[in-house]
Coordinates of N, CA and C in Angstrom, one line a residue:
Chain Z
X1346 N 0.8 -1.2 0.0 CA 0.0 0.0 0.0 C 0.8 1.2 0.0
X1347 N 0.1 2.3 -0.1 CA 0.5 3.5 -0.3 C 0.6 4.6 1.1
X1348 N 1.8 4.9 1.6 CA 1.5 5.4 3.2 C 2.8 6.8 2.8
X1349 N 1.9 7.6 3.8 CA 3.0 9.1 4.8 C 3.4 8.6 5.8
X1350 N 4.0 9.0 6.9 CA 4.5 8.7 7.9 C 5.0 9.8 8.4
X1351 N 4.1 10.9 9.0 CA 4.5 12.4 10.0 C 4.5 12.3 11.7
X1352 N 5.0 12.4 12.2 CA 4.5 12.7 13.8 C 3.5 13.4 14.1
X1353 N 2.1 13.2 15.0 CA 1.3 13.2 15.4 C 0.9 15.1 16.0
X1354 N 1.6 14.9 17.0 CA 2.2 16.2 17.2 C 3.5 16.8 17.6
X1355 N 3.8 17.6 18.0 CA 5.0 18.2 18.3 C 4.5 19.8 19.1
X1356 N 5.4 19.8 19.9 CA 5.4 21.2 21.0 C 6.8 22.1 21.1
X1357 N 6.5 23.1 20.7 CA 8.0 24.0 20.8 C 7.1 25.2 21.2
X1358 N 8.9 25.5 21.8 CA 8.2 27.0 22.3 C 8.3 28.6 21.1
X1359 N 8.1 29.4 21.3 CA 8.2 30.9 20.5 C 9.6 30.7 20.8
X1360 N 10.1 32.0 18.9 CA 11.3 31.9 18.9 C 12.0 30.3 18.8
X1361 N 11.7 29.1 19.3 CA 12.6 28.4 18.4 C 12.2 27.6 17.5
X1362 N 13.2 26.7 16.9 CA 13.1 25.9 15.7 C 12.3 24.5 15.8
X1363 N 11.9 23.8 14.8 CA 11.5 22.7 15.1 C 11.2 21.9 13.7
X1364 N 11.7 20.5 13.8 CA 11.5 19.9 12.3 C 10.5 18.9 12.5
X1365 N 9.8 18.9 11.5 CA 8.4 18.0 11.3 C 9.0 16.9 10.3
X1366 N 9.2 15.8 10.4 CA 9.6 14.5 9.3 C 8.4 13.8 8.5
X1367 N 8.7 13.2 7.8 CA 8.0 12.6 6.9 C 8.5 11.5 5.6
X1368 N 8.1 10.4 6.3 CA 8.7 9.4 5.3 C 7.8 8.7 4.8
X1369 N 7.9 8.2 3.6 CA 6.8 7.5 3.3 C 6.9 6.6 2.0
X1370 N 6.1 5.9 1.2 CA 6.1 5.0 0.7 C 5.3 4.3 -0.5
X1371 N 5.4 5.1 -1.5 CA 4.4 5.2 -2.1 C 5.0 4.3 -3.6
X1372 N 3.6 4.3 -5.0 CA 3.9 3.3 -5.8 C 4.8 4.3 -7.0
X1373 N 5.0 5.4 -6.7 CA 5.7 6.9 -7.8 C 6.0 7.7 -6.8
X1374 N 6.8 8.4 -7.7 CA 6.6 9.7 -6.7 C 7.4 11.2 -7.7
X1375 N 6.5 12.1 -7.9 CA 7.0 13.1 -8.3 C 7.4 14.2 -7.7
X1376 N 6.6 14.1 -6.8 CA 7.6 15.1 -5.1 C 6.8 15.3 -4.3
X1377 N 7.2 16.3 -3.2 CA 7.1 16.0 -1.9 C 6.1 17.3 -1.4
X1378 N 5.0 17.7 -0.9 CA 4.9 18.9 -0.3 C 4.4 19.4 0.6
X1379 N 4.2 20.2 1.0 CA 4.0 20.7 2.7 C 2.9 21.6 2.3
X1380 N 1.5 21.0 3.9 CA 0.8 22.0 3.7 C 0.6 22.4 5.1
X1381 N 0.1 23.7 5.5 CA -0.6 23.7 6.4 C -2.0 24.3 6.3
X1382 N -2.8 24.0 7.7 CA -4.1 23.9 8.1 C -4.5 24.6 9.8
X1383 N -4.7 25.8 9.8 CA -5.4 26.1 11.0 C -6.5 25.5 11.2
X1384 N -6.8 25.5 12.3 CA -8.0 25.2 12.8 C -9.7 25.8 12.2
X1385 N -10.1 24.6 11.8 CA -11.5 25.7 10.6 C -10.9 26.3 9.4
X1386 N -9.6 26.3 9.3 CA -9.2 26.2 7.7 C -9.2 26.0 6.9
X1387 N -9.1 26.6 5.7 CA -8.6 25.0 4.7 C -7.3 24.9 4.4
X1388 N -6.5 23.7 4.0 CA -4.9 24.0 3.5 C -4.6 24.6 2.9
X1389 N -3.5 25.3 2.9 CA -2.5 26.1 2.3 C -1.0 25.5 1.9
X1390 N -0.3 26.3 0.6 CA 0.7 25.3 -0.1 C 1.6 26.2 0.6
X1391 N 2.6 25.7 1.6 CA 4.2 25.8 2.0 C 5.0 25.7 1.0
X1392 N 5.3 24.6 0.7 CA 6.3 24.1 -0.3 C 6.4 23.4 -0.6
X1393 N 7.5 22.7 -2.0 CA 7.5 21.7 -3.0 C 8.6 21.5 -3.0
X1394 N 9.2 20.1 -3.3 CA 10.4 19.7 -3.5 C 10.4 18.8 -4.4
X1395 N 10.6 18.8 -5.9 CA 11.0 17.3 -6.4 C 12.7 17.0 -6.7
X1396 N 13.5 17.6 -6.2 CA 14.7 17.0 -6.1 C 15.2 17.5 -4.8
X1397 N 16.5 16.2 -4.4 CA 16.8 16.2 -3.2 C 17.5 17.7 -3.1
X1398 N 17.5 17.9 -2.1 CA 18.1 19.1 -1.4 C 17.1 19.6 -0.8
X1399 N 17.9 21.3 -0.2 CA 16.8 22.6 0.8 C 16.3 23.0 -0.2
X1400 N 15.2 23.5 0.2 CA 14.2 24.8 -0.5 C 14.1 25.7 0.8
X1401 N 14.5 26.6 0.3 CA 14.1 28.0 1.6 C 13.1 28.6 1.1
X1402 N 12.3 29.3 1.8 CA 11.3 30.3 1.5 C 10.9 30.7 2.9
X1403 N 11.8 32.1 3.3 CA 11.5 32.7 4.5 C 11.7 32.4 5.8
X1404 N 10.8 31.8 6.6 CA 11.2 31.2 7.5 C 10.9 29.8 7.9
X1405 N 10.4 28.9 6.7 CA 10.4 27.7 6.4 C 11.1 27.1 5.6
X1406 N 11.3 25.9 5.4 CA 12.3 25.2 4.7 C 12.0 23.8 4.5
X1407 N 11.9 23.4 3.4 CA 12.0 21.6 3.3 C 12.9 21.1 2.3
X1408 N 12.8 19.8 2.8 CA 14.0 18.8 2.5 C 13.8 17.9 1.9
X1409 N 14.4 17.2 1.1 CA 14.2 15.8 0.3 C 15.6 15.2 0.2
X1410 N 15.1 13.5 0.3 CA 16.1 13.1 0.5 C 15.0 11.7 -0.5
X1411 N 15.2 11.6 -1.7 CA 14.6 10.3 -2.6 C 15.3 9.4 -2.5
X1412 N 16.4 9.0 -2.4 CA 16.9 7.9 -1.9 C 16.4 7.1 -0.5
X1413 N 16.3 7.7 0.5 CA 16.2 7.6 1.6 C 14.3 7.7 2.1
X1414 N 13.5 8.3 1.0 CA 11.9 8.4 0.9 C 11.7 9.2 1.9
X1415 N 12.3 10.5 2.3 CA 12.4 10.9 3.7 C 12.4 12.9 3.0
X1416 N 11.9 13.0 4.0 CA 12.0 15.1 3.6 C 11.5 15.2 5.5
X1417 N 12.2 16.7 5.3 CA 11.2 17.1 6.4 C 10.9 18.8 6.4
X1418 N 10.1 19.5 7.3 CA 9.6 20.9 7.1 C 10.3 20.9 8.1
X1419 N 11.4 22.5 8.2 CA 12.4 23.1 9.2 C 11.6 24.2 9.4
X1420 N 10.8 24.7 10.2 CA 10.2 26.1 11.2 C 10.9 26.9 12.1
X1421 N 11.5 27.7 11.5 CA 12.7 29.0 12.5 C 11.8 29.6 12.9
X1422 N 12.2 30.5 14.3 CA 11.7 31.6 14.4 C 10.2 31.4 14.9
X1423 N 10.0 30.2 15.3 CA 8.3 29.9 15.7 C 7.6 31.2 16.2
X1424 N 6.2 31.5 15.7 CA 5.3 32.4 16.3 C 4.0 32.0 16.4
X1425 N 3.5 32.2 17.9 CA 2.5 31.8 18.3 C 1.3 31.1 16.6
X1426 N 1.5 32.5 16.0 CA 0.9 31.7 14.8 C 1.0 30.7 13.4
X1427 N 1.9 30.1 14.2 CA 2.6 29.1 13.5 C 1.6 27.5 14.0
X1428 N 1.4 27.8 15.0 CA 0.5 27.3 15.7 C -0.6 26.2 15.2
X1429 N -0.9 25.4 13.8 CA -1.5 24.6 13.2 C -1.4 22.6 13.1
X1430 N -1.9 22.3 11.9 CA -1.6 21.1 11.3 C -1.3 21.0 10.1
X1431 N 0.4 20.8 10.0 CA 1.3 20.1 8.9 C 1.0 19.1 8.4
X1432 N 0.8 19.0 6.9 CA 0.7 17.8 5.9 C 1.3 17.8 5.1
X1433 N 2.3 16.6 5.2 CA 3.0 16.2 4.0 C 2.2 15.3 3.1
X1434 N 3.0 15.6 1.3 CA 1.5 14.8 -0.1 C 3.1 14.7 -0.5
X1435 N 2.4 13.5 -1.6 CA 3.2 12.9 -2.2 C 2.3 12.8 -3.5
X1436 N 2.8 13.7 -4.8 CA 2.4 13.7 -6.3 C 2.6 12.1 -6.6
X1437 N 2.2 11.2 -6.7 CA 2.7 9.9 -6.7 C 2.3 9.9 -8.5
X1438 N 2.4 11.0 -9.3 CA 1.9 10.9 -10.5 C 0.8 10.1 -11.2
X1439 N 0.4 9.3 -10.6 CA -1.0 8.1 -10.6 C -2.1 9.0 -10.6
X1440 N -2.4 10.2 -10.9 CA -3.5 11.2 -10.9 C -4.0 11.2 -9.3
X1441 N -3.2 10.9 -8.4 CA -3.8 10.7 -7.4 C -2.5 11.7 -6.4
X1442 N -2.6 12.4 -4.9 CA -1.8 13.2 -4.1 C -2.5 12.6 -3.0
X1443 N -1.0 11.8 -2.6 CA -1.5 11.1 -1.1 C -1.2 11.9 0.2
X1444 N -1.7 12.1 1.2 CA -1.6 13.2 2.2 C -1.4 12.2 3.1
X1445 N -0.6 13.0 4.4 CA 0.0 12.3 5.5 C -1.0 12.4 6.3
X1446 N -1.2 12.0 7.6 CA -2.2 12.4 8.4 C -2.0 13.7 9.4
X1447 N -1.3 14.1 9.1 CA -0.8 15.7 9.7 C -0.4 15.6 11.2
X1448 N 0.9 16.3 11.3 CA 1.2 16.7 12.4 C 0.6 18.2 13.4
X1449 N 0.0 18.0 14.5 CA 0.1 19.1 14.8 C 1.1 19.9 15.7
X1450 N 0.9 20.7 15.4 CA 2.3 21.8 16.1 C 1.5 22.9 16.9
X1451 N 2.1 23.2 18.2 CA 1.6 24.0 19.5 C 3.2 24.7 19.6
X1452 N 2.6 25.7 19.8 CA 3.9 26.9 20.0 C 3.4 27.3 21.0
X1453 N 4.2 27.2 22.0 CA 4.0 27.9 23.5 C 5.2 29.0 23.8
X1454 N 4.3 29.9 24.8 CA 5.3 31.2 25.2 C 6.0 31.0 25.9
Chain V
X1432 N -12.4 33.0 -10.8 CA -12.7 33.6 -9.4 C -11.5 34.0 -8.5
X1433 N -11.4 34.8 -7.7 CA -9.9 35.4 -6.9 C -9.4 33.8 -5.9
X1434 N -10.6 32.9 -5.8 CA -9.8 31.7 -5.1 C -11.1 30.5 -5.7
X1435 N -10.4 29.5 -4.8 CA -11.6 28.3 -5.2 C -13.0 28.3 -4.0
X1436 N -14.2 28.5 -4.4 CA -15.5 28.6 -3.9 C -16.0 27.3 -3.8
X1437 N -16.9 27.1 -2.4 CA -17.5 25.5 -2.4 C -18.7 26.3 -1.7
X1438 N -19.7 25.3 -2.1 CA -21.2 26.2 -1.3 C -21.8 24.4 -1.3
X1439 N -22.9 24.2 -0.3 CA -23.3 25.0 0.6 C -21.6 24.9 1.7
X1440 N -21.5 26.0 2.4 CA -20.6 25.8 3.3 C -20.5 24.8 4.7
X1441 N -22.4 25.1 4.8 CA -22.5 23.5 5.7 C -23.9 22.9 5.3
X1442 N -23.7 22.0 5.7 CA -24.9 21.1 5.2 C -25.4 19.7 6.5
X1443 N -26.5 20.2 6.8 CA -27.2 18.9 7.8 C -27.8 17.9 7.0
X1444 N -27.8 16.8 7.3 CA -28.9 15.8 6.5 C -29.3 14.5 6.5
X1445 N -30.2 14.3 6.9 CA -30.5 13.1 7.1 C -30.4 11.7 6.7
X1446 N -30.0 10.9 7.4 CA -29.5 9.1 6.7 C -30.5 9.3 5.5
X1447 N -29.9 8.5 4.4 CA -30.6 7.9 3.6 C -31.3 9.1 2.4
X1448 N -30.9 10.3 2.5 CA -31.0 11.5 1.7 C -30.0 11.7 0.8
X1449 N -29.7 12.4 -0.6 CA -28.9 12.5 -0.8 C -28.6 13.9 -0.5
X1450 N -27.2 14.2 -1.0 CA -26.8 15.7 -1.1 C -25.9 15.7 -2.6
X1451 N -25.6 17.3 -2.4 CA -24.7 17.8 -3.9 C -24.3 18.7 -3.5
X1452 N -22.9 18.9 -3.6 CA -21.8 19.5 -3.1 C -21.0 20.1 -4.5
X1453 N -20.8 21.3 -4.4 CA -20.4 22.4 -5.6 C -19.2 22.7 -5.1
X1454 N -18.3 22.6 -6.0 CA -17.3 23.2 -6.1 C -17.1 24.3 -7.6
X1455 N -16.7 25.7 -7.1 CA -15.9 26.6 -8.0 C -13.9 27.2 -7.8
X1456 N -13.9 26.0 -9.0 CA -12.1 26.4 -9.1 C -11.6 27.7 -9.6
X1457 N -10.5 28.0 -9.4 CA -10.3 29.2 -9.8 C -10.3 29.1 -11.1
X1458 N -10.1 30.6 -11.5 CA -10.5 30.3 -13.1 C -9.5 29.8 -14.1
X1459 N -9.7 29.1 -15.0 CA -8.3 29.3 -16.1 C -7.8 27.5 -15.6
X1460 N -7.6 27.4 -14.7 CA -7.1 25.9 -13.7 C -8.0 25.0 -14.4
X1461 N -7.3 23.6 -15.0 CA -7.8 22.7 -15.3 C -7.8 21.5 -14.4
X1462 N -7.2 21.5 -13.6 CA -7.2 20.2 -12.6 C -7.7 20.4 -11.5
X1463 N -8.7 20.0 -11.3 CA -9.4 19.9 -9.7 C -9.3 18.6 -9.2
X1464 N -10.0 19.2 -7.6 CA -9.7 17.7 -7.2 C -10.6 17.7 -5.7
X1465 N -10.9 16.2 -5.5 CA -12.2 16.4 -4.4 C -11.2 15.6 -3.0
X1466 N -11.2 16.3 -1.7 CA -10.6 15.2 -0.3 C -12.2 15.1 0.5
X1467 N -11.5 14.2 1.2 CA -12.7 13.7 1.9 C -11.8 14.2 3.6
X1468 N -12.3 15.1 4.5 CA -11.0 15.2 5.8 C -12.0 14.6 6.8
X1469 N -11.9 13.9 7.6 CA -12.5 13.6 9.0 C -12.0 14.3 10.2
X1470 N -12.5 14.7 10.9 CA -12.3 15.2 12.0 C -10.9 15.2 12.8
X1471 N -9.8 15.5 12.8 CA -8.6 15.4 13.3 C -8.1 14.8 12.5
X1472 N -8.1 14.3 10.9 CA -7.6 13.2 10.6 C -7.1 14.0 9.2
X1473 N -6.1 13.5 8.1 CA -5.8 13.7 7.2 C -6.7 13.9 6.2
X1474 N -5.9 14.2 4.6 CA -6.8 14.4 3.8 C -7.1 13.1 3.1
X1475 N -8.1 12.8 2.5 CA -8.3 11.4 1.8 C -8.4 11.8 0.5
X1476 N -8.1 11.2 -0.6 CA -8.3 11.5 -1.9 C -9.2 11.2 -2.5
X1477 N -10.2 11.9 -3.1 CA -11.7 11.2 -3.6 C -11.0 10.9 -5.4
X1478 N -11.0 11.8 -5.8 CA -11.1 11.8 -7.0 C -10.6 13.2 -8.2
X1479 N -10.1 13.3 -9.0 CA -9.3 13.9 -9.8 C -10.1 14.3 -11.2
X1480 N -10.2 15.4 -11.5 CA -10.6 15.9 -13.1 C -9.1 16.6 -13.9
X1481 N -9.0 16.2 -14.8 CA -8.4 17.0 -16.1 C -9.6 17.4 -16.8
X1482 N -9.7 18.6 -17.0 CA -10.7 19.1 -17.8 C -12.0 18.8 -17.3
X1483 N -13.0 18.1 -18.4 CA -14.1 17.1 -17.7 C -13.9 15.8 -17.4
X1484 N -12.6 15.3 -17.7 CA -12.2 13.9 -17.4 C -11.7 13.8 -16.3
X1485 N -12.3 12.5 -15.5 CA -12.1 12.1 -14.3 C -11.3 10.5 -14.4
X1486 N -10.0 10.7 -14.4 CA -9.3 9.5 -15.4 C -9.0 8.4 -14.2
X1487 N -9.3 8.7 -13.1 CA -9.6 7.8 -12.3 C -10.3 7.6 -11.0
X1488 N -11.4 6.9 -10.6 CA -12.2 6.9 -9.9 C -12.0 6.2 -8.5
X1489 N -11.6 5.5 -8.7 CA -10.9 4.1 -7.6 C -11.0 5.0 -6.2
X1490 N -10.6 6.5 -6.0 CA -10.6 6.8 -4.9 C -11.8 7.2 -4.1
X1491 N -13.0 6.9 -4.6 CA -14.6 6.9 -4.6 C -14.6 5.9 -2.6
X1492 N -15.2 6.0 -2.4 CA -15.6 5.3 -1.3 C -16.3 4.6 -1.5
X1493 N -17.7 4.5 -2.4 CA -18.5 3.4 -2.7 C -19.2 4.1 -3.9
X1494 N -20.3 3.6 -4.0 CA -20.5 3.7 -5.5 C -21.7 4.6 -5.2
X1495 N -22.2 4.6 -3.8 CA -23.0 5.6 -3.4 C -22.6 7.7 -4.4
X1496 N -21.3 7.1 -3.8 CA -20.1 8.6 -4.3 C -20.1 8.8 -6.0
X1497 N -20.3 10.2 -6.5 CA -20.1 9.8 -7.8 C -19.6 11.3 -8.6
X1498 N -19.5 11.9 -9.1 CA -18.8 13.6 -9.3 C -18.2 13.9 -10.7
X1499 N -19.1 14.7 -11.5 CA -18.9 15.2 -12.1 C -18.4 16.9 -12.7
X1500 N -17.9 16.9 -13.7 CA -17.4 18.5 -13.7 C -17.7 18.7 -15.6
X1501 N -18.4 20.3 -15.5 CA -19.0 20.4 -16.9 C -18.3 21.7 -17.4
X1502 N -18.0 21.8 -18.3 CA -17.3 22.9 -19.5 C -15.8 23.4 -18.5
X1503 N -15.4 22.7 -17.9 CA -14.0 22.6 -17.5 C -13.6 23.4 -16.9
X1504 N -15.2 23.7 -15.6 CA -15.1 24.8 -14.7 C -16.0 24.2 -13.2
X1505 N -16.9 24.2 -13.2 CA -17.8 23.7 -12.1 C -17.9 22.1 -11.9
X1506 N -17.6 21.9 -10.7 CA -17.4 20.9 -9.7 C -18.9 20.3 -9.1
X1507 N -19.8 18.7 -9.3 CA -20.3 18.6 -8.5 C -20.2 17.2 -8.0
X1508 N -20.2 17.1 -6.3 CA -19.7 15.5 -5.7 C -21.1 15.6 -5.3
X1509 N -21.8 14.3 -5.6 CA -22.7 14.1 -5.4 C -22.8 12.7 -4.2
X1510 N -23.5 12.6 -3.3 CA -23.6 11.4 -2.4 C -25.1 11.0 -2.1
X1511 N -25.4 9.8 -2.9 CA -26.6 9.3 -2.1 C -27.0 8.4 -1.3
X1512 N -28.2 8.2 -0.6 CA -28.1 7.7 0.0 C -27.2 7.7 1.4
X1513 N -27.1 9.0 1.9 CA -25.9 9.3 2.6 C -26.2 8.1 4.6
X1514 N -25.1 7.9 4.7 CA -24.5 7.2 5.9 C -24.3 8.5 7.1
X1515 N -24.2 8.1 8.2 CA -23.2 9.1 9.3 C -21.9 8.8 8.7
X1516 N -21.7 7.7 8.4 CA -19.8 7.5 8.3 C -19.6 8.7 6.9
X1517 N -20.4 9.4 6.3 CA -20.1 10.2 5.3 C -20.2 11.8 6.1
X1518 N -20.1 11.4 7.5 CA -20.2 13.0 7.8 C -18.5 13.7 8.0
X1519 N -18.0 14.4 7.4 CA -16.9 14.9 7.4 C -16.8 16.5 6.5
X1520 N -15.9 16.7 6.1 CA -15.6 17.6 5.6 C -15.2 18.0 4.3
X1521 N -15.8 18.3 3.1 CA -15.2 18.0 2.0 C -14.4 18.6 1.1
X1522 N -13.5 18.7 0.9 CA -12.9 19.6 0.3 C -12.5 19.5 -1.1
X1523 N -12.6 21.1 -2.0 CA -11.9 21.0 -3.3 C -10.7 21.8 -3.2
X1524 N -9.9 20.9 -4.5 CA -8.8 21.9 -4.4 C -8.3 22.1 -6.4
X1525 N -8.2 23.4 -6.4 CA -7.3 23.4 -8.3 C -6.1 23.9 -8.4
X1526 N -5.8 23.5 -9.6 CA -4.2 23.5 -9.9 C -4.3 24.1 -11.4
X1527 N -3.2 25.0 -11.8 CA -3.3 25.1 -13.2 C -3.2 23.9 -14.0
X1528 N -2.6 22.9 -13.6 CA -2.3 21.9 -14.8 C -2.1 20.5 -13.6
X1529 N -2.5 19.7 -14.4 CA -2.2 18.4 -13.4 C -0.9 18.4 -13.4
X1530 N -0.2 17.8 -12.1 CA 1.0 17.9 -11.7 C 1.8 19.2 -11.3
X1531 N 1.1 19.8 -11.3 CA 1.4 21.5 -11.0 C 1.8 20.7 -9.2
X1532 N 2.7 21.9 -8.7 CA 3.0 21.5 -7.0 C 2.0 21.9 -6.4
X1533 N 1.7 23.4 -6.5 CA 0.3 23.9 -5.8 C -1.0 23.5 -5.8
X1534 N -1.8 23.3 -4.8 CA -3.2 23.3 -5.0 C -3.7 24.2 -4.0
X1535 N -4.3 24.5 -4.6 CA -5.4 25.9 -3.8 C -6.3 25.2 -3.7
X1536 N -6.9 25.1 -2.2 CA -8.0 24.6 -1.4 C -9.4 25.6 -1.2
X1537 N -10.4 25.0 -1.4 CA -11.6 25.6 -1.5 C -11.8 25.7 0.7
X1538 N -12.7 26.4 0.8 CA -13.1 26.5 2.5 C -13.8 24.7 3.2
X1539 N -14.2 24.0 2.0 CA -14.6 22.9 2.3 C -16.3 23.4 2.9
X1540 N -16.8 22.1 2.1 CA -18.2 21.7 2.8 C -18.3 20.8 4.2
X1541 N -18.8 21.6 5.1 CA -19.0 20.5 6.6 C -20.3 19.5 5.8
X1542 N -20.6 18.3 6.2 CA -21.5 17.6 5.9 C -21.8 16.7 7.1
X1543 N -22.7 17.0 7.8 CA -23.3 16.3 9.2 C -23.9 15.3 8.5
X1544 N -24.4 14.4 9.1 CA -25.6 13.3 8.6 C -25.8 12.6 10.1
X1545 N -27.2 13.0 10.1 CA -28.1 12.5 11.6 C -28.5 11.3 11.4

């Protein structure tokens, strides 16, 4: 079968960093992406990776590692409103984008 | 449209009724796409359009589930015969092109079922 694999949640405080992973397992894969979701939301697109390396954009960052079926989302600088639920998708090119079951993240003062 | 539109925004309804659920993609975007989200839980993948073509269905839940899309703009998921286990949240999302990295997410239809 076809699986993500994110941590459930995670707790950091304001001001610092914290990485969200994601491995996973799929039958293709065209790349990797990060979304987030406040609460009563709907997703929003972070970022894309289809080759290994960083992608920066501000004060987020993701990673790919296709050998290893592994990336993860880097969060500097946390602010209270950072505060949501992380989903990693996988373009498995099969017309189909498989979503992880999201991490949540709590930023405490 | 300036983003992707889904109406009704909520919806009550009773076992064994159906419903129809609209999605509006943004404009110009050929690829939409329908999730199914449960309550604390990830997104599920219903089903995919290029254009009017929905080139694969497999991610249907039952055959209750069925969704069409006309002149290669408007979205409709249709459920009948609806269950409680169909009460979640539904979401559309479009892309300019299939395979594009982005998708822009519609606000999502709540769908209760008593």
């Amino acid at each position: 079968g076809q699986s993500l694999e994110q941590p459930s949640e995670v707790t950091a405080v304001e001001g610092a960093i914290v990485q969200i992973n994601c491995t996973y397992q799929t039958s293709g894969f065209y790349g990797l992406s990060w979304y987030q979701q406040h609460d009563g939301g709907a997703p929003t697109f972070l970022s894309y990776n289809a080759l290994d390396g960083l992608e920066e954009t501000g004060r987020f960052s993701s990673f790919l590692s296709r050998s290893d079926s592994y990336g993860y989302l880097l969060l500097q600088e946390l602010q209270m409103k950072d505060s949501a639920s992380y989903f990693c998708a996988v373009n498995t090119g099969g017309f189909k984008t498989i979503f992880g079951a999201g991490t949540r993240l709590f930023v405490k003062a | 449209g300036a983003g992707v539109s889904q109406s009704p925004s909520n919806k009550v309804t009773e076992k064994g009724k159906d419903v129809e659920l609209r999605c509006d993609p943004i404009s110009g975007h050929t690829a939409l796409y329908w999730y199914r989200q449960s309550l604390g839980q990830g997104l599920e993948f219903l089903i995919y359009f290029q254009g009017n073509s929905a080139p694969d269905k497999s991610g249907l839940p039952s055959d209750r589930f069925s969704a069409e899309r006309t002149g290669g703009s408007v979205s409709t998921l249709t459920i009948q015969r609806t269950q409680q286990e169909d009460s979640a949240v539904y979401l559309c999302a479009s892309s300019l092109n299939y395979g594009e990295d982005t998708q822009y997410f519609g606000p999502g239809t709540r769908l209760t079922v008593l």
